Amino acid sequence: MPAAVATNGAQEGRTVKRQRTDQNEIVVKSQRQVGSSRLFAPYRTVGLVSPTSVPFTSIALGKTTFQLTTSVGRSLQTYDLRRGLNLVFITRPQTPEFITASIAWKDLVFAAWGAEAAESERGVWIFKRGKKIAELEMPLRHEHNIKSFCIFGSWIIGACDNQILVWKSSNYELYTTLQSVTASAFTGTLSSMPTMLNKIVAGKEDGTVEIWNVSSGKLVYSVLPPAADYGAVTALQPTPALNLLAIAYESGPLIIQDIQADKKILQFNASAHGTNGPSITSITFRTDGMGAGDDGKRAGVMATASNESGDVTLWDLNNGGRKQGVLRGAHAPPSSSSPGGVSKVEFLPGQAIIATSGLDNSLKTWIFDESPFNPVPRILHQRSGHGAPVTTLAFLPAASDGSDASGKWLLSTSKDRSLWGWSLRRDGQSTELSQGNVTKKARKQGILSSEGRDTIEALKAPPITSIACSLNRDGGMGSMPGKFPIWQSGKGKTKNSTEATSMTGWESVVTAHQGDNKARTWFWGRKKAGRWAFETQDGGEVKSVAVSPCGTFALVGSANGGIDMFNLQSGSHRQRYPARLTPAQAQQLKLDLAKAEEAIAPAAESGKKKFYRGQGKHTAAVTGLAVDNLNRTVISCSADGKIKFWDFMSGALKHEIDWSGAVEITGLRLHRSSELAAFSCSDGCVRVVDVTTFKLIRELRMSRSSQSKAFDFADFGFSNDGRWVMAATSSFVCAWDLPTGHLIDVFKLPSTCNAISFSPTGEYLATASEEHVGVDVWSNKTLFTHVPTRHINEAELSTILASEGQAPTVSGEGSISIIGTLANAPDAESDDEDYIDADLDADAELDALSSDLVSLSLVPRSRWQNLLHLDIIRQRNAPTAAPKKPEKAPFFLPSLQERQANPAIANTNTTQDLAAIEQERSRIMKMDRQNTVSRFTSLLRDASETGDFAPFITNLKSLNPAAADIEIRSLSSPITSFDPESDACNELVAFVRALSYVCTSKRDFELGQAWMAVFLKVHSDVVVDDAELRQAVKEWRDRVVEEKERVEMLAQYCGGMVGFLRAARV
């Protein structure tokens, strides 16, 4: 039986266009997964190039280009070299587990996947142009992951820890399994020798290299290491010379062995630190016959690399071999904050180009110059991303001058000290903002030494902790042309630079850095570091930054409580908050304070506190800064629990909000158009303040329980329209509806969320996780369909907290189908029933309230509001004109009428037969209708007999407006019933008593009023003629009046008590 399992490309691939469906097809609505977002759908992940330890694989496409394929977790990305490493394919679907090995062969890519657990599922998938086409047959109860592949002839070889799997490339069937004959395991190093038929070489943990015949399944020979302390085999690579194999060992040595004669030809000590240095994990040979010798005209160049170092070493194998050069800092070395090292180095066949990939999430190609000859290559192309988890996110403002109107640019920072700008439209436009020629500086300072004690990262700015941006003064690529020093203090500025910036623009991005007392500026248009480094006046670490809306001023908040304002054009210090005092002003301040102490009683009566110039400095770190839309007010918050409002020009304190006795304030976000400021607090609450009236308007929490207070907000912000407040806490992202204050969405991520940012156009939400170097992007579902904003109760929240996390994928798999499902939804109103598939009863919260409270219904407002206006809705939706006759089809196409009237399939008696059948059907349906009772009617009759109206009310609440209207209109009475002696003649009275039950239960108040309004509108004439019904309506009215008077009395009592407490008492 063939092992290859073909898949349907149309189902696994990207949905190209919306599929056409039959009008009579029933659309089944899928329930939302527990823990998934109600407002957002996964879109894609950006910033991933080569973040895993799986080496890249390359393949030549004819004689024109090469394609390089890297692993990004559960997908493969293929880049084209001729297009400048442009991304051409992303594999779909994602593998069930992480990819452990990959190899490209012809036009196919093989990917092995599996988990660490022995009982987990494993497999090998085959992709062609990014689509899965087949699978390799796997042995039963396979417990080890495949570490590497080798394909030659008609064989596909995969190496595991304890065995080697062999498949036939013709039908993908498992041919045989090669078991190790010793206790030593395979290291995953695998290769084939060009001169050996059906034979492979495999490295082992004890340093042995075994030669196997894959056709017979027998061990042919074992090559022993020169010494027992060489350790495991870490790399194998055949040389261009026949029968020679390069072998690297864990302790550092590299030897070139004649496999046929079992004789050592050359040996190198690849480490500069003796035998205890980093071991070589990748070997490659140059095959274009150039590069060696003093003039580079001879063959024999070898390159080696290690996953413990970021350097690539080049060797000249002629005359006994020597080290030819070292490509320093090809990739970032491993550090405490991020992984690093070179995962693979490979010379492209027949080319003077070498490709490298590293654990710093980068893929690079290098080219060798022939004239003048240089043994060390220079960079040709590169694709990279963050090498460490992302810490800060910020979308560029979309309405600013010089920015893209679609809001596609996203800024991100990481622990690897880099600042990236990501394009959500085209990956090739994403770039890292330059911090100068760091490599050249390191070479001048001697940091790029063979000892490798220091790294290039030490010359970069410290990790960024806060970003502020305004593009109104950004000059794009034309801002500040020429060369100039970066990150100067501003004291040595020249007049020429200031004059030039007035015409071309200046810096637009300001950043705060960890453990640094300087805020740095950046040119966004030129994607490079700016001129200024603004130092805090009190010497404290920069904790927060802000840029004025005009783009001219930058504000810097200090850990010591100081706030300074600088001019971005000239780099000059312009203001301090509070303003600096001259000796005369300080003396005047003492006098004013003395007078204020004498007049403390009148000030207390007015309720307003007066602030003098020089007063109001924060006593703790400034954790947030913002400037209002008109450059009139500066808003600051601090860990001392105080919010201060400063005059922008004078630096005087205008107002203060003091929460110091309750919480610490950890962050500030301002929505300028609505003049609302949100503050994250240490008690697990986001408080929203109106900056015009200085009033607290909302307190937003995940839950009122003590469990929510344990969550600290890592990041938060407003939506583009100011209606939602988004916040990230632990591994959860929360959304509150600001007008109602309700928690309307909570979804869980796979790991801790470090940062979030909402697109200024409202299209995307970006999130960054602790265990992920990419940026996850989510689509806003409210742009495609109606999404209910029902409050999430405690039971639902507990279920979400215990659920599994979700995240977008690199390939965007699933996002297109989600949006398509939303767009094809048959009824937007059905989204109101989008409840989580769990045993959650929203009414339980109301039952826990006091029985004296009158509560409203949890039924969506559209249910009972539309019920009162169905006639208007039908009239509005009625066609304005009669349907037009379809246009006549071309002469060569038969019209629909002609096809239906084809004499070959029709006869003269068709019309009479159909009329007779319809008449008989109508008669039978009328008879059956008289014997059929709806659920509404049966529940109403049962309730009138038992007195329990709860099941009837529950059923009535579940009906849509049209169905409820029909049921109310269908109620019968002794006057309207055809059978006055029937039991159904008391339905009207029973319905009114059910509404009286709703009023007595003090629940669903507005819903009961809507039902009674429709009832009186339809059956008012019957109420006038029926005495029993009239008495039932009177009883309902008495109960409503009774409840109204009771609530009014309670409201008056509360109003009087509040007025009494607010009044001045002596």
mmCIF file with all atom_site columns, N, CA and C in Angstrom, residues 358-401:
data_model
loop_
_atom_site.group_PDB
_atom_site.id
_atom_site.type_symbol
_atom_site.label_atom_id
_atom_site.label_alt_id
_atom_site.label_comp_id
_atom_site.label_asym_id
_atom_site.label_entity_id
_atom_site.label_seq_id
_atom_site.pdbx_PDB_ins_code
_atom_site.Cartn_x
_atom_site.Cartn_y
_atom_site.Cartn_z
_atom_site.occupancy
_atom_site.B_iso_or_equiv
_atom_site.pdbx_formal_charge
_atom_site.auth_seq_id
_atom_site.auth_comp_id
_atom_site.auth_asym_id
_atom_site.auth_atom_id
_atom_site.pdbx_PDB_model_num
ATOM 1   N N  . GLY A 1 358 ? 21.399 32.214 11.175 1.00 0.00 ? 358 GLY A N  1
ATOM 2   C CA . GLY A 1 358 ? 21.755 32.219 12.585 1.00 0.00 ? 358 GLY A CA 1
ATOM 3   C C  . GLY A 1 358 ? 20.556 32.130 13.488 1.00 0.00 ? 358 GLY A C  1
ATOM 4   N N  . LEU A 1 359 ? 20.817 31.818 14.728 1.00 0.00 ? 359 LEU A N  1
ATOM 5   C CA . LEU A 1 359 ? 19.752 31.776 15.726 1.00 0.00 ? 359 LEU A CA 1
ATOM 6   C C  . LEU A 1 359 ? 19.309 33.168 16.141 1.00 0.00 ? 359 LEU A C  1
ATOM 7   N N  . ASP A 1 360 ? 19.940 34.206 15.584 1.00 0.00 ? 360 ASP A N  1
ATOM 8   C CA . ASP A 1 360 ? 19.492 35.580 15.823 1.00 0.00 ? 360 ASP A CA 1
ATOM 9   C C  . ASP A 1 360 ? 18.379 35.977 14.874 1.00 0.00 ? 360 ASP A C  1
ATOM 10  N N  . ASN A 1 361 ? 17.732 34.991 14.241 1.00 0.00 ? 361 ASN A N  1
ATOM 11  C CA . ASN A 1 361 ? 16.566 35.226 13.382 1.00 0.00 ? 361 ASN A CA 1
ATOM 12  C C  . ASN A 1 361 ? 16.963 36.008 12.135 1.00 0.00 ? 361 ASN A C  1
ATOM 13  N N  . SER A 1 362 ? 18.023 35.533 11.453 1.00 0.00 ? 362 SER A N  1
ATOM 14  C CA . SER A 1 362 ? 18.467 36.222 10.255 1.00 0.00 ? 362 SER A CA 1
ATOM 15  C C  . SER A 1 362 ? 18.971 35.216 9.227  1.00 0.00 ? 362 SER A C  1
ATOM 16  N N  . LEU A 1 363 ? 18.856 35.606 7.972  1.00 0.00 ? 363 LEU A N  1
ATOM 17  C CA . LEU A 1 363 ? 19.360 34.857 6.825  1.00 0.00 ? 363 LEU A CA 1
ATOM 18  C C  . LEU A 1 363 ? 20.128 35.840 5.949  1.00 0.00 ? 363 LEU A C  1
ATOM 19  N N  . LYS A 1 364 ? 21.414 35.520 5.660  1.00 0.00 ? 364 LYS A N  1
ATOM 20  C CA . LYS A 1 364 ? 22.262 36.452 4.946  1.00 0.00 ? 364 LYS A CA 1
ATOM 21  C C  . LYS A 1 364 ? 23.013 35.736 3.833  1.00 0.00 ? 364 LYS A C  1
ATOM 22  N N  . THR A 1 365 ? 23.301 36.477 2.777  1.00 0.00 ? 365 THR A N  1
ATOM 23  C CA . THR A 1 365 ? 24.189 36.008 1.716  1.00 0.00 ? 365 THR A CA 1
ATOM 24  C C  . THR A 1 365 ? 25.343 36.985 1.582  1.00 0.00 ? 365 THR A C  1
ATOM 25  N N  . TRP A 1 366 ? 26.537 36.428 1.321  1.00 0.00 ? 366 TRP A N  1
ATOM 26  C CA . TRP A 1 366 ? 27.769 37.214 1.245  1.00 0.00 ? 366 TRP A CA 1
ATOM 27  C C  . TRP A 1 366 ? 28.436 36.917 -0.089 1.00 0.00 ? 366 TRP A C  1
ATOM 28  N N  . ILE A 1 367 ? 29.135 37.892 -0.651 1.00 0.00 ? 367 ILE A N  1
ATOM 29  C CA . ILE A 1 367 ? 29.794 37.749 -1.939 1.00 0.00 ? 367 ILE A CA 1
ATOM 30  C C  . ILE A 1 367 ? 31.279 38.088 -1.797 1.00 0.00 ? 367 ILE A C  1
ATOM 31  N N  . PHE A 1 368 ? 32.130 37.341 -2.533 1.00 0.00 ? 368 PHE A N  1
ATOM 32  C CA . PHE A 1 368 ? 33.566 37.550 -2.508 1.00 0.00 ? 368 PHE A CA 1
ATOM 33  C C  . PHE A 1 368 ? 33.971 38.448 -3.676 1.00 0.00 ? 368 PHE A C  1
ATOM 34  N N  . ASP A 1 369 ? 34.742 39.458 -3.369 1.00 0.00 ? 369 ASP A N  1
ATOM 35  C CA . ASP A 1 369 ? 35.257 40.350 -4.404 1.00 0.00 ? 369 ASP A CA 1
ATOM 36  C C  . ASP A 1 369 ? 36.521 39.744 -5.005 1.00 0.00 ? 369 ASP A C  1
ATOM 37  N N  . GLU A 1 370 ? 36.595 39.724 -6.354 1.00 0.00 ? 370 GLU A N  1
ATOM 38  C CA . GLU A 1 370 ? 37.758 39.191 -7.041 1.00 0.00 ? 370 GLU A CA 1
ATOM 39  C C  . GLU A 1 370 ? 38.783 40.279 -7.345 1.00 0.00 ? 370 GLU A C  1
ATOM 40  N N  . SER A 1 371 ? 38.329 41.517 -7.568 1.00 0.00 ? 371 SER A N  1
ATOM 41  C CA . SER A 1 371 ? 39.245 42.600 -7.889 1.00 0.00 ? 371 SER A CA 1
ATOM 42  C C  . SER A 1 371 ? 38.781 43.875 -7.176 1.00 0.00 ? 371 SER A C  1
ATOM 43  N N  . PRO A 1 372 ? 39.521 44.358 -6.182 1.00 0.00 ? 372 PRO A N  1
ATOM 44  C CA . PRO A 1 372 ? 40.700 43.703 -5.606 1.00 0.00 ? 372 PRO A CA 1
ATOM 45  C C  . PRO A 1 372 ? 40.300 42.487 -4.772 1.00 0.00 ? 372 PRO A C  1
ATOM 46  N N  . PHE A 1 373 ? 41.184 41.494 -4.703 1.00 0.00 ? 373 PHE A N  1
ATOM 47  C CA . PHE A 1 373 ? 40.877 40.254 -4.008 1.00 0.00 ? 373 PHE A CA 1
ATOM 48  C C  . PHE A 1 373 ? 40.800 40.477 -2.505 1.00 0.00 ? 373 PHE A C  1
ATOM 49  N N  . ASN A 1 374 ? 39.761 39.921 -1.911 1.00 0.00 ? 374 ASN A N  1
ATOM 50  C CA . ASN A 1 374 ? 39.577 39.978 -0.467 1.00 0.00 ? 374 ASN A CA 1
ATOM 51  C C  . ASN A 1 374 ? 39.087 38.607 -0.020 1.00 0.00 ? 374 ASN A C  1
ATOM 52  N N  . PRO A 1 375 ? 39.833 37.942 0.838  1.00 0.00 ? 375 PRO A N  1
ATOM 53  C CA . PRO A 1 375 ? 39.410 36.605 1.274  1.00 0.00 ? 375 PRO A CA 1
ATOM 54  C C  . PRO A 1 375 ? 38.170 36.608 2.147  1.00 0.00 ? 375 PRO A C  1
ATOM 55  N N  . VAL A 1 376 ? 37.822 37.760 2.704  1.00 0.00 ? 376 VAL A N  1
ATOM 56  C CA . VAL A 1 376 ? 36.637 37.872 3.564  1.00 0.00 ? 376 VAL A CA 1
ATOM 57  C C  . VAL A 1 376 ? 35.505 38.480 2.746  1.00 0.00 ? 376 VAL A C  1
ATOM 58  N N  . PRO A 1 377 ? 34.329 37.868 2.698  1.00 0.00 ? 377 PRO A N  1
ATOM 59  C CA . PRO A 1 377 ? 33.240 38.382 1.851  1.00 0.00 ? 377 PRO A CA 1
ATOM 60  C C  . PRO A 1 377 ? 32.564 39.599 2.472  1.00 0.00 ? 377 PRO A C  1
ATOM 61  N N  . ARG A 1 378 ? 31.793 40.281 1.660  1.00 0.00 ? 378 ARG A N  1
ATOM 62  C CA . ARG A 1 378 ? 30.967 41.401 2.107  1.00 0.00 ? 378 ARG A CA 1
ATOM 63  C C  . ARG A 1 378 ? 29.492 41.014 1.959  1.00 0.00 ? 378 ARG A C  1
ATOM 64  N N  . ILE A 1 379 ? 28.638 41.740 2.661  1.00 0.00 ? 379 ILE A N  1
ATOM 65  C CA . ILE A 1 379 ? 27.217 41.402 2.659  1.00 0.00 ? 379 ILE A CA 1
ATOM 66  C C  . ILE A 1 379 ? 26.611 41.653 1.283  1.00 0.00 ? 379 ILE A C  1
ATOM 67  N N  . LEU A 1 380 ? 25.760 40.736 0.836  1.00 0.00 ? 380 LEU A N  1
ATOM 68  C CA . LEU A 1 380 ? 25.054 40.884 -0.434 1.00 0.00 ? 380 LEU A CA 1
ATOM 69  C C  . LEU A 1 380 ? 23.565 41.141 -0.193 1.00 0.00 ? 380 LEU A C  1
ATOM 70  N N  . HIS A 1 381 ? 22.903 40.214 0.455  1.00 0.00 ? 381 HIS A N  1
ATOM 71  C CA . HIS A 1 381 ? 21.494 40.374 0.817  1.00 0.00 ? 381 HIS A CA 1
ATOM 72  C C  . HIS A 1 381 ? 21.310 39.881 2.253  1.00 0.00 ? 381 HIS A C  1
ATOM 73  N N  . GLN A 1 382 ? 20.277 40.367 2.896  1.00 0.00 ? 382 GLN A N  1
ATOM 74  C CA . GLN A 1 382 ? 19.949 39.850 4.218  1.00 0.00 ? 382 GLN A CA 1
ATOM 75  C C  . GLN A 1 382 ? 18.471 40.050 4.509  1.00 0.00 ? 382 GLN A C  1
ATOM 76  N N  . ARG A 1 383 ? 17.914 39.100 5.223  1.00 0.00 ? 383 ARG A N  1
ATOM 77  C CA . ARG A 1 383 ? 16.561 39.190 5.777  1.00 0.00 ? 383 ARG A CA 1
ATOM 78  C C  . ARG A 1 383 ? 16.669 38.811 7.242  1.00 0.00 ? 383 ARG A C  1
ATOM 79  N N  . SER A 1 384 ? 16.149 39.646 8.089  1.00 0.00 ? 384 SER A N  1
ATOM 80  C CA . SER A 1 384 ? 16.309 39.390 9.520  1.00 0.00 ? 384 SER A CA 1
ATOM 81  C C  . SER A 1 384 ? 15.136 39.969 10.284 1.00 0.00 ? 384 SER A C  1
ATOM 82  N N  . GLY A 1 385 ? 15.169 39.764 11.575 1.00 0.00 ? 385 GLY A N  1
ATOM 83  C CA . GLY A 1 385 ? 14.153 40.267 12.494 1.00 0.00 ? 385 GLY A CA 1
ATOM 84  C C  . GLY A 1 385 ? 14.748 40.351 13.882 1.00 0.00 ? 385 GLY A C  1
ATOM 85  N N  . HIS A 1 386 ? 13.902 40.488 14.861 1.00 0.00 ? 386 HIS A N  1
ATOM 86  C CA . HIS A 1 386 ? 14.380 40.550 16.239 1.00 0.00 ? 386 HIS A CA 1
ATOM 87  C C  . HIS A 1 386 ? 14.990 39.205 16.633 1.00 0.00 ? 386 HIS A C  1
ATOM 88  N N  . GLY A 1 387 ? 16.099 39.276 17.356 1.00 0.00 ? 387 GLY A N  1
ATOM 89  C CA . GLY A 1 387 ? 16.727 38.067 17.856 1.00 0.00 ? 387 GLY A CA 1
ATOM 90  C C  . GLY A 1 387 ? 16.323 37.703 19.263 1.00 0.00 ? 387 GLY A C  1
ATOM 91  N N  . ALA A 1 388 ? 15.508 38.525 19.882 1.00 0.00 ? 388 ALA A N  1
ATOM 92  C CA . ALA A 1 388 ? 15.035 38.297 21.251 1.00 0.00 ? 388 ALA A CA 1
ATOM 93  C C  . ALA A 1 388 ? 13.569 38.709 21.320 1.00 0.00 ? 388 ALA A C  1
ATOM 94  N N  . PRO A 1 389 ? 12.856 38.316 22.380 1.00 0.00 ? 389 PRO A N  1
ATOM 95  C CA . PRO A 1 389 ? 11.432 38.667 22.469 1.00 0.00 ? 389 PRO A CA 1
ATOM 96  C C  . PRO A 1 389 ? 11.180 40.166 22.393 1.00 0.00 ? 389 PRO A C  1
ATOM 97  N N  . VAL A 1 390 ? 10.082 40.535 21.752 1.00 0.00 ? 390 VAL A N  1
ATOM 98  C CA . VAL A 1 390 ? 9.705  41.933 21.566 1.00 0.00 ? 390 VAL A CA 1
ATOM 99  C C  . VAL A 1 390 ? 9.190  42.495 22.886 1.00 0.00 ? 390 VAL A C  1
ATOM 100 N N  . THR A 1 391 ? 9.582  43.741 23.184 1.00 0.00 ? 391 THR A N  1
ATOM 101 C CA . THR A 1 391 ? 9.202  44.360 24.461 1.00 0.00 ? 391 THR A CA 1
ATOM 102 C C  . THR A 1 391 ? 8.258  45.545 24.300 1.00 0.00 ? 391 THR A C  1
ATOM 103 N N  . THR A 1 392 ? 8.286  46.228 23.154 1.00 0.00 ? 392 THR A N  1
ATOM 104 C CA . THR A 1 392 ? 7.467  47.429 22.961 1.00 0.00 ? 392 THR A CA 1
ATOM 105 C C  . THR A 1 392 ? 6.925  47.448 21.541 1.00 0.00 ? 392 THR A C  1
ATOM 106 N N  . LEU A 1 393 ? 5.670  47.902 21.393 1.00 0.00 ? 393 LEU A N  1
ATOM 107 C CA . LEU A 1 393 ? 5.033  48.029 20.087 1.00 0.00 ? 393 LEU A CA 1
ATOM 108 C C  . LEU A 1 393 ? 4.384  49.407 19.981 1.00 0.00 ? 393 LEU A C  1
ATOM 109 N N  . ALA A 1 394 ? 4.400  49.959 18.766 1.00 0.00 ? 394 ALA A N  1
ATOM 110 C CA . ALA A 1 394 ? 3.743  51.241 18.539 1.00 0.00 ? 394 ALA A CA 1
ATOM 111 C C  . ALA A 1 394 ? 3.485  51.402 17.047 1.00 0.00 ? 394 ALA A C  1
ATOM 112 N N  . PHE A 1 395 ? 2.214  51.567 16.671 1.00 0.00 ? 395 PHE A N  1
ATOM 113 C CA . PHE A 1 395 ? 1.875  51.876 15.293 1.00 0.00 ? 395 PHE A CA 1
ATOM 114 C C  . PHE A 1 395 ? 2.206  53.341 15.010 1.00 0.00 ? 395 PHE A C  1
ATOM 115 N N  . LEU A 1 396 ? 2.713  53.586 13.802 1.00 0.00 ? 396 LEU A N  1
ATOM 116 C CA . LEU A 1 396 ? 2.940  54.964 13.407 1.00 0.00 ? 396 LEU A CA 1
ATOM 117 C C  . LEU A 1 396 ? 1.606  55.666 13.206 1.00 0.00 ? 396 LEU A C  1
ATOM 118 N N  . PRO A 1 397 ? 1.493  56.934 13.569 1.00 0.00 ? 397 PRO A N  1
ATOM 119 C CA . PRO A 1 397 ? 0.223  57.643 13.346 1.00 0.00 ? 397 PRO A CA 1
ATOM 120 C C  . PRO A 1 397 ? -0.094 57.719 11.861 1.00 0.00 ? 397 PRO A C  1
ATOM 121 N N  . ALA A 1 398 ? -1.346 57.436 11.506 1.00 0.00 ? 398 ALA A N  1
ATOM 122 C CA . ALA A 1 398 ? -1.742 57.377 10.102 1.00 0.00 ? 398 ALA A CA 1
ATOM 123 C C  . ALA A 1 398 ? -2.100 58.734 9.550  1.00 0.00 ? 398 ALA A C  1
ATOM 124 N N  . ALA A 1 399 ? -2.544 59.680 10.361 1.00 0.00 ? 399 ALA A N  1
ATOM 125 C CA . ALA A 1 399 ? -3.006 60.975 9.861  1.00 0.00 ? 399 ALA A CA 1
ATOM 126 C C  . ALA A 1 399 ? -1.913 62.019 9.834  1.00 0.00 ? 399 ALA A C  1
ATOM 127 N N  . SER A 1 400 ? -0.656 61.648 10.137 1.00 0.00 ? 400 SER A N  1
ATOM 128 C CA . SER A 1 400 ? 0.427  62.612 10.173 1.00 0.00 ? 400 SER A CA 1
ATOM 129 C C  . SER A 1 400 ? 0.958  62.851 8.772  1.00 0.00 ? 400 SER A C  1
ATOM 130 N N  . ASP A 1 401 ? 1.570  63.998 8.576  1.00 0.00 ? 401 ASP A N  1
ATOM 131 C CA . ASP A 1 401 ? 2.199  64.312 7.295  1.00 0.00 ? 401 ASP A CA 1
ATOM 132 C C  . ASP A 1 401 ? 3.394  63.395 7.090  1.00 0.00 ? 401 ASP A C  1
#
